[in-house]
Amino acid sequence: MPRPPTPAQLAAQVNAWNRQHVVGTKVSARRDDGTSHITTTTSEAWVLSGHSAVIKLKGTSGCFLLNRVTAISADHTVEA
């Protein structure tokens, strides 16, 4: 089983995200069932309780694990 990330690794992940992406970035977010949905960020990323890198997303209650979020281009469209 892989080791959980250290607090320093989580901080680095959050800092890298926040340097590269502004609030309102269009993203693809992977749900627990493996499906993805397109949305936008509504916060900067942060470390939650010292154990998880998270971010808030439009249309999602609470926060979402940052490692399940991928920034996408603004002109990305979903094909039916």
mmCIF file of C-alpha atoms in Angstrom:
data_model
loop_
_atom_site.group_PDB
_atom_site.id
_atom_site.type_symbol
_atom_site.label_atom_id
_atom_site.label_comp_id
_atom_site.label_asym_id
_atom_site.label_seq_id
_atom_site.Cartn_x
_atom_site.Cartn_y
_atom_site.Cartn_z
ATOM 1 C CA MET A 1 0.000 0.000 0.000
ATOM 2 C CA PRO A 2 1.442 3.421 -0.893
ATOM 3 C CA ARG A 3 2.429 5.753 1.918
ATOM 4 C CA PRO A 4 0.227 8.802 2.402
ATOM 5 C CA PRO A 5 1.779 12.104 1.331
ATOM 6 C CA THR A 6 3.725 14.045 3.937
ATOM 7 C CA PRO A 7 2.539 17.478 5.053
ATOM 8 C CA ALA A 8 5.390 18.999 3.011
ATOM 9 C CA GLN A 9 4.276 17.100 -0.112
ATOM 10 C CA LEU A 10 0.682 18.244 0.388
ATOM 11 C CA ALA A 11 1.801 21.852 0.839
ATOM 12 C CA ALA A 12 3.895 21.628 -2.337
ATOM 13 C CA GLN A 13 0.928 20.207 -4.281
ATOM 14 C CA VAL A 14 -1.365 22.994 -3.052
ATOM 15 C CA ASN A 15 1.200 25.726 -3.693
ATOM 16 C CA ALA A 16 1.878 24.452 -7.223
ATOM 17 C CA TRP A 17 -1.838 24.354 -8.031
ATOM 18 C CA ASN A 18 -2.462 27.842 -6.654
ATOM 19 C CA ARG A 19 0.523 29.284 -8.589
ATOM 20 C CA GLN A 20 -0.683 27.778 -11.868
ATOM 21 C CA HIS A 21 -4.478 28.172 -11.592
ATOM 22 C CA VAL A 22 -6.767 31.006 -10.541
ATOM 23 C CA VAL A 23 -10.119 30.636 -8.816
ATOM 24 C CA GLY A 24 -12.646 30.049 -11.609
ATOM 25 C CA THR A 25 -10.428 27.618 -13.554
ATOM 26 C CA LYS A 26 -12.385 25.121 -15.652
ATOM 27 C CA VAL A 27 -11.662 21.577 -14.440
ATOM 28 C CA SER A 28 -12.589 17.950 -14.872
ATOM 29 C CA ALA A 29 -13.313 16.289 -11.527
ATOM 30 C CA ARG A 30 -13.278 12.481 -11.120
ATOM 31 C CA ARG A 31 -16.014 11.105 -8.875
ATOM 32 C CA ASP A 32 -15.785 7.999 -6.651
ATOM 33 C CA ASP A 33 -17.546 5.905 -9.321
ATOM 34 C CA GLY A 34 -14.889 6.819 -11.922
ATOM 35 C CA THR A 35 -17.058 9.191 -13.927
ATOM 36 C CA SER A 36 -15.963 12.785 -14.443
ATOM 37 C CA HIS A 37 -17.792 16.060 -14.596
ATOM 38 C CA ILE A 38 -16.782 19.478 -15.886
ATOM 39 C CA THR A 39 -17.034 22.392 -13.462
ATOM 40 C CA THR A 40 -15.035 25.369 -12.178
ATOM 41 C CA THR A 41 -13.066 26.008 -9.014
ATOM 42 C CA THR A 42 -14.581 28.336 -6.421
ATOM 43 C CA SER A 43 -11.588 28.543 -4.059
ATOM 44 C CA GLU A 44 -7.863 28.205 -3.899
ATOM 45 C CA ALA A 45 -6.573 24.764 -2.926
ATOM 46 C CA TRP A 46 -5.608 24.111 0.707
ATOM 47 C CA VAL A 47 -4.475 21.302 3.007
ATOM 48 C CA LEU A 48 -7.408 19.975 5.027
ATOM 49 C CA SER A 49 -6.557 18.895 8.596
ATOM 50 C CA GLY A 50 -2.971 18.061 7.618
ATOM 51 C CA HIS A 51 -3.929 14.996 5.538
ATOM 52 C CA SER A 52 -5.577 15.953 2.224
ATOM 53 C CA ALA A 53 -5.068 18.546 -0.510
ATOM 54 C CA VAL A 54 -8.544 19.828 -1.418
ATOM 55 C CA ILE A 55 -10.388 22.497 -3.391
ATOM 56 C CA LYS A 56 -13.984 23.736 -3.638
ATOM 57 C CA LEU A 57 -15.862 23.258 -6.903
ATOM 58 C CA LYS A 58 -19.020 24.822 -8.302
ATOM 59 C CA GLY A 59 -21.994 22.497 -7.790
ATOM 60 C CA THR A 60 -20.230 20.325 -5.196
ATOM 61 C CA SER A 61 -20.950 20.373 -1.470
ATOM 62 C CA GLY A 62 -17.865 20.580 0.686
ATOM 63 C CA CYS A 63 -14.444 20.157 -0.837
ATOM 64 C CA PHE A 64 -12.991 17.829 -3.456
ATOM 65 C CA LEU A 65 -9.651 15.981 -3.381
ATOM 66 C CA LEU A 66 -7.168 17.922 -5.482
ATOM 67 C CA ASN A 67 -5.625 14.759 -6.912
ATOM 68 C CA ARG A 68 -8.983 14.061 -8.582
ATOM 69 C CA VAL A 69 -9.123 17.476 -10.263
ATOM 70 C CA THR A 70 -7.500 18.306 -13.616
ATOM 71 C CA ALA A 71 -7.455 21.761 -15.182
ATOM 72 C CA ILE A 72 -8.778 21.795 -18.732
ATOM 73 C CA SER A 73 -8.743 24.382 -21.486
ATOM 74 C CA ALA A 74 -11.481 27.020 -21.394
ATOM 75 C CA ASP A 75 -12.780 25.914 -24.805
ATOM 76 C CA HIS A 76 -13.115 22.232 -23.779
ATOM 77 C CA THR A 77 -16.497 20.793 -24.705
ATOM 78 C CA VAL A 78 -18.102 17.525 -23.740
ATOM 79 C CA GLU A 79 -19.109 15.240 -26.598
ATOM 80 C CA ALA A 80 -22.402 13.389 -26.238
#
